[in-house]
CSV table of C-alpha atoms in Angstrom, one decimal:
chain,number,residue,atom,x,y,z
A,1,MET,CA,-46.4,-11.5,-43.0
A,2,ASN,CA,-44.3,-8.4,-43.4
A,3,ARG,CA,-40.7,-8.2,-42.6
A,4,TRP,CA,-41.1,-7.0,-39.1
A,5,ASP,CA,-43.5,-9.8,-38.2
A,6,LYS,CA,-41.1,-12.3,-39.7
A,7,PHE,CA,-38.3,-10.9,-37.6
A,8,LEU,CA,-40.4,-11.1,-34.5
A,9,ASP,CA,-41.5,-14.6,-35.4
A,10,THR,CA,-37.9,-15.7,-35.8
A,11,PHE,CA,-36.2,-14.1,-32.9
A,12,PHE,CA,-38.9,-13.5,-30.4
A,13,ASN,CA,-41.3,-16.3,-31.0
A,14,ALA,CA,-43.7,-16.3,-28.0
A,15,LYS,CA,-44.7,-19.9,-28.2
A,16,VAL,CA,-41.1,-21.1,-28.4
A,17,MET,CA,-40.1,-18.8,-25.6
A,18,ALA,CA,-42.8,-20.0,-23.3
A,19,LYS,CA,-41.9,-23.6,-24.0
A,20,TYR,CA,-38.2,-23.2,-23.2
A,21,LEU,CA,-38.4,-20.6,-20.4
A,22,PRO,CA,-38.1,-23.2,-17.7
A,23,ASP,CA,-35.0,-24.6,-19.3
A,24,ILE,CA,-33.4,-21.2,-19.6
A,25,LEU,CA,-34.3,-20.4,-16.0
A,26,SER,CA,-32.6,-23.6,-14.8
A,27,GLY,CA,-29.6,-22.6,-16.8
A,28,VAL,CA,-29.7,-19.2,-15.1
A,29,VAL,CA,-29.7,-20.8,-11.7
A,30,LEU,CA,-26.8,-23.0,-12.6
A,31,THR,CA,-24.9,-20.1,-14.1
A,32,ILE,CA,-25.4,-18.1,-10.9
A,33,GLU,CA,-24.1,-20.9,-8.7
A,34,LEU,CA,-21.1,-21.5,-11.0
A,35,ALA,CA,-20.3,-17.8,-11.2
A,36,LEU,CA,-20.5,-17.3,-7.4
A,37,ALA,CA,-18.2,-20.3,-6.9
A,38,ILE,CA,-15.7,-19.0,-9.5
A,39,ILE,CA,-15.7,-15.4,-8.1
A,40,VAL,CA,-15.3,-16.4,-4.5
A,41,THR,CA,-12.6,-19.0,-4.9
A,42,GLY,CA,-10.8,-17.2,-7.8
A,43,LEU,CA,-10.6,-13.9,-6.0
A,44,LEU,CA,-9.6,-15.3,-2.6
A,45,ALA,CA,-7.0,-17.5,-4.2
A,46,GLY,CA,-5.6,-14.6,-6.2
A,47,LEU,CA,-5.5,-12.4,-3.1
A,48,PHE,CA,-3.7,-15.2,-1.2
A,49,LEU,CA,-1.1,-15.6,-3.9
A,50,ALA,CA,-0.5,-11.8,-4.1
A,51,LEU,CA,0.0,-11.7,-0.3
A,52,VAL,CA,2.4,-14.6,-0.4
A,53,ARG,CA,4.2,-13.0,-3.2
A,54,SER,CA,4.6,-9.8,-1.2
A,55,LEU,CA,6.7,-11.8,1.4
A,56,GLY,CA,9.4,-11.8,-1.2
A,57,ILE,CA,10.5,-15.5,-0.9
A,58,ARG,CA,12.2,-15.9,-4.3
A,59,PRO,CA,11.7,-19.6,-5.2
A,60,LEU,CA,8.0,-19.3,-4.1
A,61,ASN,CA,7.6,-16.1,-6.2
A,62,TRP,CA,9.0,-17.9,-9.3
A,63,LEU,CA,6.5,-20.6,-8.8
A,64,ILE,CA,3.6,-18.1,-8.4
A,65,ILE,CA,4.7,-16.2,-11.5
A,66,PHE,CA,5.0,-19.4,-13.5
A,67,VAL,CA,1.5,-20.6,-12.5
A,68,VAL,CA,0.0,-17.2,-13.0
A,69,ASP,CA,1.6,-16.7,-16.4
A,70,LEU,CA,0.5,-20.2,-17.5
A,71,PHE,CA,-3.1,-19.6,-16.7
A,72,ARG,CA,-3.1,-16.1,-18.2
A,73,SER,CA,-1.8,-17.5,-21.5
A,74,LEU,CA,-4.0,-20.6,-21.9
A,75,PRO,CA,-7.4,-20.0,-23.4
A,76,PRO,CA,-10.0,-20.8,-20.7
A,77,LEU,CA,-11.6,-23.2,-23.1
A,78,VAL,CA,-8.4,-25.3,-23.4
A,79,VAL,CA,-8.2,-25.4,-19.6
A,80,ILE,CA,-11.8,-26.7,-19.3
A,81,VAL,CA,-11.2,-29.3,-21.9
A,82,LEU,CA,-8.0,-30.4,-20.3
A,83,VAL,CA,-9.5,-30.7,-16.8
A,84,TYR,CA,-12.7,-32.5,-18.0
A,85,PHE,CA,-11.1,-34.9,-20.4
A,86,GLY,CA,-7.6,-35.1,-19.0
A,87,LEU,CA,-8.1,-35.6,-15.3
A,88,PRO,CA,-10.0,-38.9,-15.7
A,89,SER,CA,-6.8,-40.5,-16.9
A,90,ALA,CA,-5.3,-39.4,-13.6
A,91,GLY,CA,-8.0,-41.3,-11.8
A,92,LEU,CA,-10.2,-38.2,-11.1
A,93,ALA,CA,-13.4,-37.6,-12.9
A,94,PRO,CA,-14.7,-34.1,-12.1
A,95,SER,CA,-18.2,-33.3,-13.3
A,96,ALA,CA,-18.9,-30.7,-15.9
A,97,PHE,CA,-19.7,-28.3,-13.2
A,98,VAL,CA,-16.6,-28.9,-11.2
A,99,SER,CA,-14.4,-28.9,-14.3
A,100,THR,CA,-15.7,-25.5,-15.4
A,101,TRP,CA,-15.6,-24.1,-11.9
A,102,LEU,CA,-12.0,-25.2,-11.2
A,103,SER,CA,-10.8,-24.1,-14.7
A,104,LEU,CA,-12.3,-20.6,-14.5
A,105,ALA,CA,-11.4,-20.2,-10.9
A,106,PHE,CA,-7.8,-20.9,-11.7
A,107,VAL,CA,-7.9,-18.4,-14.6
A,108,LEU,CA,-9.5,-15.8,-12.4
A,109,MET,CA,-7.0,-16.5,-9.7
A,110,ALA,CA,-4.1,-15.8,-12.1
A,111,PHE,CA,-5.5,-12.5,-13.3
A,112,ALA,CA,-6.6,-11.5,-9.8
A,113,GLU,CA,-3.2,-12.2,-8.4
A,114,GLU,CA,-1.6,-9.9,-11.0
A,115,ILE,CA,-4.1,-7.1,-10.3
A,116,PHE,CA,-3.8,-7.4,-6.5
A,117,TRP,CA,0.0,-7.5,-6.9
A,118,ALA,CA,-0.1,-4.4,-9.0
A,119,GLY,CA,-2.3,-2.7,-6.4
A,120,ILE,CA,0.2,-3.6,-3.6
A,121,THR,CA,3.2,-2.4,-5.6
A,122,ALA,CA,1.5,0.8,-6.7
A,123,THR,CA,0.9,1.8,-3.1
A,124,ALA,CA,3.6,4.4,-2.3
A,125,LYS,CA,6.8,3.2,-0.6
A,126,GLY,CA,6.5,5.9,2.0
A,127,GLN,CA,3.3,4.3,3.3
A,128,TRP,CA,5.4,1.2,4.2
A,129,GLU,CA,8.1,3.3,5.8
A,130,ALA,CA,5.7,5.4,7.8
A,131,SER,CA,3.9,2.4,9.1
A,132,ARG,CA,7.0,0.4,9.9
A,133,SER,CA,8.6,3.4,11.6
A,134,THR,CA,5.8,3.4,14.2
A,135,GLY,CA,6.5,-0.2,15.0
A,136,LEU,CA,3.8,-2.0,12.9
A,137,SER,CA,5.1,-5.3,11.7
A,138,PHE,CA,5.2,-6.3,8.0
A,139,VAL,CA,1.9,-8.2,8.2
A,140,GLN,CA,0.2,-5.4,10.2
A,141,THR,CA,1.4,-2.9,7.6
A,142,LEU,CA,0.1,-5.0,4.8
A,143,LEU,CA,-3.3,-5.5,6.5
A,144,TYR,CA,-4.0,-2.1,7.8
A,145,VAL,CA,-2.1,0.3,5.6
A,146,ILE,CA,-1.3,-1.2,2.2
A,147,LEU,CA,-4.2,-3.5,1.4
A,148,PRO,CA,-7.0,-1.0,2.0
A,149,GLN,CA,-5.3,1.3,-0.4
A,150,ALA,CA,-4.4,-1.5,-2.9
A,151,LEU,CA,-7.9,-2.9,-2.9
A,152,ARG,CA,-9.4,0.5,-3.9
A,153,LEU,CA,-6.9,0.7,-6.8
A,154,THR,CA,-7.9,-2.8,-7.9
A,155,ILE,CA,-11.7,-2.5,-7.9
A,156,ALA,CA,-12.1,-1.3,-11.5
A,157,PRO,CA,-9.7,-3.7,-13.3
A,158,LEU,CA,-10.8,-6.5,-11.0
A,159,THR,CA,-14.5,-6.0,-11.8
A,160,ASN,CA,-13.8,-6.0,-15.5
A,161,ARG,CA,-11.7,-9.2,-15.3
A,162,THR,CA,-14.2,-10.9,-13.1
A,163,ILE,CA,-17.1,-10.2,-15.4
A,164,ALA,CA,-15.1,-11.3,-18.4
A,165,ILE,CA,-14.1,-14.6,-16.8
A,166,THR,CA,-17.5,-15.2,-15.3
A,167,LYS,CA,-19.1,-14.9,-18.7
A,168,GLY,CA,-16.8,-17.7,-19.6
A,169,THR,CA,-19.2,-20.0,-17.9
A,170,ALA,CA,-20.7,-20.2,-21.3
A,171,LEU,CA,-17.6,-22.3,-22.3
A,172,GLY,CA,-19.1,-25.0,-20.1
A,173,THR,CA,-21.2,-26.0,-23.1
A,174,VAL,CA,-18.2,-27.9,-24.5
A,175,VAL,CA,-18.4,-30.3,-21.6
A,176,ALA,CA,-22.2,-30.4,-21.8
A,177,LEU,CA,-22.8,-28.2,-18.8
A,178,HIS,CA,-26.4,-27.1,-18.6
A,179,GLU,CA,-25.8,-23.4,-18.1
A,180,ILE,CA,-27.6,-20.6,-19.9
A,181,LEU,CA,-26.0,-20.9,-23.3
A,182,GLY,CA,-26.0,-24.7,-23.2
A,183,MET,CA,-29.7,-24.7,-22.5
A,184,ALA,CA,-30.4,-22.0,-25.1
A,185,SER,CA,-28.5,-23.7,-27.9
A,186,SER,CA,-30.1,-27.1,-27.3
A,187,ALA,CA,-33.4,-25.3,-27.3
A,188,VAL,CA,-32.5,-23.7,-30.6
A,189,SER,CA,-31.7,-27.0,-32.2
A,190,ASN,CA,-34.9,-28.6,-30.9
A,191,SER,CA,-37.2,-25.8,-31.9
A,192,TYR,CA,-35.5,-24.8,-35.2
A,193,ASN,CA,-35.9,-21.2,-33.9
A,194,PRO,CA,-33.3,-18.8,-32.5
A,195,SER,CA,-35.7,-17.3,-29.9
A,196,PRO,CA,-34.2,-19.2,-27.0
A,197,LEU,CA,-30.9,-17.6,-27.8
A,198,MET,CA,-32.5,-14.2,-27.4
A,199,MET,CA,-33.8,-15.3,-24.0
A,200,GLY,CA,-30.3,-16.4,-23.2
A,201,ALA,CA,-28.9,-13.0,-24.2
A,202,ALA,CA,-31.6,-11.4,-22.0
A,203,ALA,CA,-30.6,-13.6,-19.1
A,204,TYR,CA,-26.9,-12.6,-19.4
A,205,LEU,CA,-28.0,-8.9,-19.4
A,206,VAL,CA,-30.2,-9.4,-16.4
A,207,LEU,CA,-27.3,-11.2,-14.6
A,208,PHE,CA,-24.4,-9.0,-15.5
A,209,LEU,CA,-25.8,-5.5,-15.9
A,210,PRO,CA,-26.5,-5.1,-12.2
A,211,VAL,CA,-23.0,-6.3,-11.5
A,212,VAL,CA,-21.5,-3.7,-13.7
A,213,VAL,CA,-23.7,-1.0,-12.2
A,214,ALA,CA,-22.9,-2.1,-8.7
A,215,ALA,CA,-19.2,-2.1,-9.5
A,216,ARG,CA,-19.4,1.5,-10.7
A,217,TRP,CA,-21.1,2.4,-7.5
A,218,VAL,CA,-18.5,0.7,-5.3
A,219,GLU,CA,-15.8,2.3,-7.3
A,220,THR,CA,-17.1,5.9,-6.7
A,221,LYS,CA,-18.0,5.1,-3.0
A,222,PHE,CA,-14.5,3.8,-2.2
A,223,ALA,CA,-12.6,6.5,-4.2
A,224,TRP,CA,-10.8,8.9,-2.0
A,225,LYS,CA,-9.1,12.1,-2.9
A,226,ARG,CA,-5.3,12.0,-2.8
B,1,MET,CA,25.2,10.2,31.2
B,2,PRO,CA,25.5,7.9,28.2
B,3,PRO,CA,24.2,9.2,24.9
B,4,ILE,CA,20.7,8.2,24.0
B,5,VAL,CA,21.7,7.6,20.4
B,6,SER,CA,25.1,6.1,19.7
B,7,ALA,CA,26.0,5.2,16.2
B,8,LYS,CA,29.5,4.0,15.5
B,9,ALA,CA,31.4,3.4,12.3
B,10,ILE,CA,28.2,3.2,10.2
B,11,HIS,CA,28.8,2.1,6.6
B,12,LYS,CA,26.1,1.8,4.0
B,13,HIS,CA,26.5,0.4,0.4
B,14,PHE,CA,23.8,0.6,-2.2
B,15,GLY,CA,25.3,-1.9,-4.7
B,16,THR,CA,28.6,-0.3,-5.8
B,17,LEU,CA,27.7,3.0,-4.2
B,18,HIS,CA,29.4,3.7,-0.9
B,19,VAL,CA,26.8,6.1,0.7
B,20,LEU,CA,28.0,6.2,4.3
B,21,LYS,CA,31.7,5.8,5.0
B,22,GLY,CA,32.2,5.2,8.6
B,23,VAL,CA,29.9,7.7,10.4
B,24,ASP,CA,30.0,8.2,14.2
B,25,LEU,CA,27.2,10.1,15.8
B,26,ASP,CA,26.4,10.4,19.5
B,27,VAL,CA,23.4,12.3,20.6
B,28,ALA,CA,22.7,13.3,24.3
B,29,GLU,CA,19.3,13.2,25.8
B,30,ARG,CA,17.3,16.4,25.2
B,31,GLU,CA,19.8,17.4,22.5
B,32,LEU,CA,18.7,18.9,19.2
B,33,VAL,CA,21.2,17.9,16.5
B,34,PHE,CA,20.9,19.4,13.0
B,35,VAL,CA,22.4,17.5,10.1
B,36,ILE,CA,23.1,19.5,7.0
B,37,GLY,CA,25.0,18.8,3.8
B,38,PRO,CA,24.7,18.7,0.0
B,39,SER,CA,22.2,16.4,-1.6
B,40,GLY,CA,23.6,12.9,-1.8
B,41,SER,CA,25.9,13.4,1.2
B,42,GLY,CA,24.2,10.5,3.0
B,43,LYS,CA,22.4,12.5,5.7
B,44,SER,CA,18.9,11.0,5.0
B,45,THR,CA,20.5,7.5,4.8
B,46,LEU,CA,22.1,8.0,8.1
B,47,LEU,CA,18.8,9.1,9.7
B,48,ARG,CA,17.1,6.0,8.1
B,49,CYS,CA,19.8,3.7,9.5
B,50,LEU,CA,19.1,4.9,13.0
B,51,ASN,CA,15.6,3.2,13.1
B,52,ARG,CA,16.7,0.5,10.6
B,53,LEU,CA,14.5,1.6,7.7
B,54,GLU,CA,17.8,1.1,6.0
B,55,GLU,CA,20.0,-1.8,7.0
B,56,PRO,CA,23.5,-0.5,7.6
B,57,SER,CA,26.2,-2.6,5.9
B,58,ALA,CA,28.5,-2.3,9.0
B,59,GLY,CA,28.7,-0.5,12.3
B,60,SER,CA,26.7,-0.4,15.5
B,61,ILE,CA,23.7,1.6,16.6
B,62,VAL,CA,22.4,1.8,20.2
B,63,VAL,CA,19.2,3.8,20.9
B,64,ASP,CA,18.0,4.2,24.4
B,65,GLY,CA,20.1,1.2,25.5
B,66,ILE,CA,18.7,-1.0,22.7
B,67,ASP,CA,21.2,-2.6,20.2
B,68,MET,CA,19.3,-1.8,17.0
B,69,LEU,CA,21.3,-4.1,14.8
B,70,SER,CA,21.2,-7.2,17.0
B,71,PRO,CA,19.1,-10.0,15.5
B,72,ARG,CA,17.6,-10.6,19.0
B,73,THR,CA,16.2,-7.1,19.1
B,74,ASP,CA,12.4,-6.9,18.5
B,75,ILE,CA,12.7,-4.1,15.9
B,76,ASN,CA,9.0,-3.3,16.0
B,77,HIS,CA,9.2,-2.8,19.7
B,78,ALA,CA,12.3,-0.7,19.4
B,79,ARG,CA,10.9,1.5,16.7
B,80,GLN,CA,8.1,2.7,19.0
B,81,ARG,CA,10.7,4.6,20.9
B,82,ILE,CA,12.0,6.4,17.7
B,83,GLY,CA,9.5,8.7,16.1
B,84,MET,CA,10.1,9.6,12.4
B,85,VAL,CA,8.7,12.4,10.3
B,86,PHE,CA,9.2,12.2,6.5
B,87,GLN,CA,9.6,14.9,3.8
B,88,SER,CA,6.4,13.6,2.1
B,89,PHE,CA,4.3,13.3,5.3
B,90,ASN,CA,3.3,9.7,4.3
B,91,LEU,CA,-0.1,10.0,6.1
B,92,TYR,CA,-2.4,7.0,5.4
B,93,PRO,CA,-4.9,8.5,2.9
B,94,HIS,CA,-7.7,6.1,3.8
B,95,MET,CA,-7.8,7.1,7.5
B,96,THR,CA,-8.8,10.3,9.3
B,97,ALA,CA,-6.2,12.3,11.2
B,98,LEU,CA,-7.1,10.6,14.4
B,99,GLY,CA,-7.0,7.2,12.7
B,100,ASN,CA,-3.5,8.0,11.5
B,101,VAL,CA,-2.4,8.9,15.0
B,102,THR,CA,-4.1,6.0,16.8
B,103,LEU,CA,-3.2,3.0,14.4
B,104,ALA,CA,0.1,2.2,16.0
B,105,LEU,CA,-1.3,2.9,19.5
B,106,ARG,CA,-4.0,0.3,19.0
B,107,LYS,CA,-2.0,-2.3,17.0
B,108,VAL,CA,1.5,-2.0,18.5
B,109,ALA,CA,1.1,-0.4,22.0
B,110,ASP,CA,-2.1,-2.5,22.6
B,111,LYS,CA,-4.3,0.3,23.7
B,112,SER,CA,-8.0,0.0,23.6
B,113,ARG,CA,-9.8,2.2,21.1
B,114,VAL,CA,-11.0,4.6,23.9
B,115,GLU,CA,-7.5,4.9,25.4
B,116,ALA,CA,-5.9,5.3,21.9
B,117,ASP,CA,-8.5,8.0,21.0
B,118,THR,CA,-7.7,9.9,24.2
B,119,ILE,CA,-4.0,9.8,23.6
B,120,GLY,CA,-4.5,10.5,19.9
B,121,ARG,CA,-6.6,13.6,20.6
B,122,ALA,CA,-4.0,14.9,23.1
B,123,ALA,CA,-1.3,14.4,20.4
B,124,LEU,CA,-3.4,16.3,17.9
B,125,GLU,CA,-4.0,19.0,20.5
B,126,ARG,CA,-0.2,19.4,20.9
B,127,VAL,CA,0.2,20.1,17.2
B,128,GLY,CA,-2.7,22.5,17.2
B,129,LEU,CA,-5.1,20.3,15.2
B,130,ALA,CA,-7.6,19.0,17.8
B,131,ASP,CA,-10.4,20.3,15.5
B,132,ARG,CA,-9.1,18.4,12.5
B,133,ALA,CA,-9.3,14.9,14.1
B,134,HIS,CA,-11.9,13.6,11.7
B,135,HIS,CA,-10.5,15.1,8.5
B,136,ARG,CA,-8.9,13.0,5.9
B,137,PRO,CA,-5.3,13.9,4.8
B,138,ALA,CA,-6.6,15.1,1.5
B,139,GLU,CA,-8.7,17.7,3.3
B,140,LEU,CA,-5.7,19.1,5.1
B,141,SER,CA,-3.0,21.6,4.0
B,142,GLY,CA,0.6,20.3,3.6
B,143,GLY,CA,1.5,22.0,6.9
B,144,GLN,CA,-1.4,20.4,8.7
B,145,GLN,CA,-0.6,17.0,7.2
B,146,GLN,CA,3.0,17.3,8.5
B,147,ARG,CA,1.7,18.3,11.9
B,148,VAL,CA,-0.6,15.2,11.9
B,149,ALA,CA,2.5,13.1,11.0
B,150,ILE,CA,4.3,14.6,14.0
B,151,ALA,CA,1.3,13.8,16.2
B,152,ARG,CA,1.4,10.2,14.9
B,153,ALA,CA,5.0,9.9,16.0
B,154,ILE,CA,4.8,11.7,19.4
B,155,ALA,CA,1.6,9.8,20.4
B,156,LEU,CA,3.8,6.8,21.0
B,157,GLU,CA,5.9,8.8,23.4
B,158,PRO,CA,9.2,8.2,21.6
B,159,ARG,CA,12.5,8.9,23.3
B,160,VAL,CA,14.0,10.3,20.1
B,161,MET,CA,12.5,12.0,17.1
B,162,LEU,CA,14.0,11.8,13.6
B,163,PHE,CA,13.0,14.5,11.1
B,164,ASP,CA,13.9,13.9,7.5
B,165,GLU,CA,13.6,17.2,5.7
B,166,PRO,CA,10.2,17.9,7.3
B,167,THR,CA,9.6,21.2,5.6
B,168,SER,CA,11.1,20.6,2.2
B,169,ALA,CA,7.8,19.7,0.6
B,170,LEU,CA,5.9,22.6,2.0
B,171,ASP,CA,4.9,25.9,0.5
B,172,PRO,CA,6.9,28.7,2.2
B,173,GLU,CA,3.9,30.1,4.1
B,174,LEU,CA,3.2,26.7,5.7
B,175,VAL,CA,6.7,26.1,7.0
B,176,GLY,CA,6.3,28.3,10.1
B,177,SER,CA,3.5,26.2,11.6
B,178,VAL,CA,5.6,23.0,11.4
B,179,LEU,CA,8.7,24.7,12.8
B,180,ALA,CA,6.5,26.1,15.6
B,181,VAL,CA,5.5,22.6,16.6
B,182,MET,CA,9.1,21.4,16.4
B,183,ARG,CA,10.1,24.3,18.6
B,184,SER,CA,7.5,23.4,21.2
B,185,LEU,CA,8.7,19.7,21.1
B,186,ARG,CA,12.2,21.0,21.7
B,187,GLU,CA,11.0,23.0,24.7
B,188,SER,CA,9.3,19.9,26.1
B,189,GLY,CA,12.8,18.3,26.2
B,190,MET,CA,12.5,15.9,23.2
B,191,THR,CA,15.7,14.6,21.8
B,192,MET,CA,15.7,15.4,18.1
B,193,ILE,CA,17.8,14.7,15.1
B,194,VAL,CA,16.8,16.9,12.2
B,195,VAL,CA,17.9,16.7,8.6
B,196,SER,CA,16.9,20.1,7.1
B,197,HIS,CA,18.0,23.2,5.5
B,198,GLU,CA,16.0,25.5,7.7
B,199,MET,CA,19.1,27.5,8.8
B,200,GLY,CA,17.2,30.1,10.7
B,201,PHE,CA,15.6,27.3,12.8
B,202,ALA,CA,19.0,25.6,13.2
B,203,ARG,CA,20.6,28.9,14.5
B,204,ALA,CA,17.8,29.5,17.0
B,205,ALA,CA,17.1,26.0,18.3
B,206,ALA,CA,19.9,23.6,17.5
B,207,ASP,CA,22.5,22.5,20.1
B,208,ARG,CA,24.8,21.2,17.5
B,209,VAL,CA,25.1,21.3,13.7
B,210,VAL,CA,26.6,18.3,11.9
B,211,PHE,CA,27.9,18.9,8.4
B,212,MET,CA,28.1,15.9,6.2
B,213,ASP,CA,29.6,15.5,2.7
B,214,ASP,CA,30.4,12.4,0.6
B,215,GLY,CA,29.2,10.0,3.3
B,216,GLN,CA,31.3,11.4,6.1
B,217,ILE,CA,30.9,13.9,8.9
B,218,VAL,CA,33.2,16.7,7.9
B,219,GLU,CA,32.7,19.1,10.8
B,220,GLN,CA,30.4,19.6,13.7
B,221,GLY,CA,29.8,22.1,16.5
B,222,PRO,CA,27.5,24.8,17.8
B,223,PRO,CA,25.4,26.4,15.1
B,224,LEU,CA,27.2,29.8,15.4
B,225,LYS,CA,30.6,28.2,15.0
B,226,ILE,CA,29.5,26.1,12.0
B,227,PHE,CA,27.7,29.0,10.3
B,228,GLU,CA,30.0,31.9,11.1
B,229,SER,CA,33.5,30.3,11.3
B,230,PRO,CA,33.5,26.9,9.6
B,231,GLN,CA,36.9,25.2,9.7
B,232,HIS,CA,36.8,23.1,6.6
B,233,GLU,CA,36.8,24.3,3.0
B,234,ARG,CA,33.9,22.1,2.1
B,235,THR,CA,31.8,23.4,5.0
B,236,ARG,CA,32.6,27.0,4.0
B,237,ALA,CA,31.6,26.3,0.4
B,238,PHE,CA,28.3,24.7,1.4
B,239,ILE,CA,27.4,27.4,4.0
B,240,GLY,CA,28.2,30.0,1.4
B,241,GLN,CA,26.0,28.4,-1.2
B,242,ILE,CA,22.9,28.1,1.0
B,243,GLN,CA,23.3,31.5,2.6
B,244,ARG,CA,23.4,33.2,-0.8
B,245,HIS,CA,19.7,32.2,-1.3
C-alpha cells in the first residue's frame, strides 16, 4: 500500500462510510431540525427585543442590555451545560435537543438583537423626521420606513452570526445529542477509523455552503444605491 | 381673520443651551414668511417646534386652530396639516418616488392604494416629475429629490408648508427648479414659512422677512425694508455679509 492508498483507507474508507452513512444522515436530519428551530426563534426574539428597545423605556432597556450582554459573553457550551445539567435541579428536565435549542437560540437572540439595534440606529435620523412630519406614528415609522432599511443593513452581519451559532449545534455532543458531529465521533470510536468524521465534514459543507451562497445572493438583491 | 400659525413666547433649551428665547410668530393665511439669520440663531429650531419635531420648553403654538402642545392633541393627525421639507430631502431610499408620496396617504389619511396613487401622481405632476413616479431616490438628481419631497408633503393637502433650508444641499444649477416649484405653490395660495438664504427668491416672493439672531426675532418687515433699510445693527451686519457674496 503506498502512502496515497493509506491516506484514502484512513480518511475515506468506503466500507466504513457505507456502514455509518445512515447514522450520519439521521444526524443531518436532526441538525437541520435543530438549526431551523434556533434560527427562527433566535432571530424573531432578537428582532422583538430590538423593537422593544427602540421604544426607549429605560428600565426595560437596561434589562435587555443586561440579558444580551450576558449571553454574548458566556461561551455557548457553558450555556448548554448549565441548561441541561442545571435546570433539572429547578424541577425541569429539558431533553438534549431542547437544551441545545434553547441555549443557542438565546445566544443567537442576544447577537441578533445587537445587530438589529445597530441597523435601527444606523438609519438616518432624517428618515424618522420625514416620516413623523407626514403624520406617521412611531410604530408606523418603525415598520414602514426604518425597519426595511435597517434589515438590509443587517443581512450580512446577521448571516455570519447565524451561521456561526448554528454550527454550534455540534456542541450538543456534550449533552449526548445525536446530531452530525455526535454521530460521526461515536462512529469514529466504534470503527477505529476517522472516515465518518470526513462524512460529517462533508455534511456540514452540504448544509452550510448553500446558506452562505444564498445569503450572498440576498445581500446583492436587497442592496440599493444611496 | 386669526393667524393660521400662532406661536407665542417659545423657549427651547438643549441642555444648558438656550436656543430660543421667547419667540412670537404669527403667520396669516396665504402669507409667505422668510426666516433668515446667522447659523445657530435658532431659525431651524423654531421651524421644527411648529410641528413639534422639537418639543418647545415653554410657550404656545396653535396651527389651524389646533393647540399643538396640548397633550390631548393627536399630533399625528395635526402633522398632516403641516407639510415639511428638509435640507437633506430625507426621501425613503427603499421606495419609488410614488411610494414616497403615497405612504402617508395610505397609512395616515387611510386612502386606498388606487386613490393614493391618483393623488400621488397628481402631486408629482405639480412638481413636474410625473414621468419619474417609478424612479428610486438614488436615480434622481438632488433637485428632483427635493421636488419629490415637496410632492410628498403637498399630497396630504397641508394648510401650512415649512421649508427648512430647502436649497442649501443643492448644486447651484438645480436650485432654480426647486424655487420654481415653491413659487407655483405660493401662487396657488399656500401658506409658507421658509428658512433659507435665497435672498433673490425672498425679495421676489416673500410677504415678510423675519431676521433672527441669538434665539430671538430681532427685526421683521417687508423684504425691501429688511434688505434695503434694516433698523438694527445686527440685521445690517448680517444683510451686509450675505450680500457681499
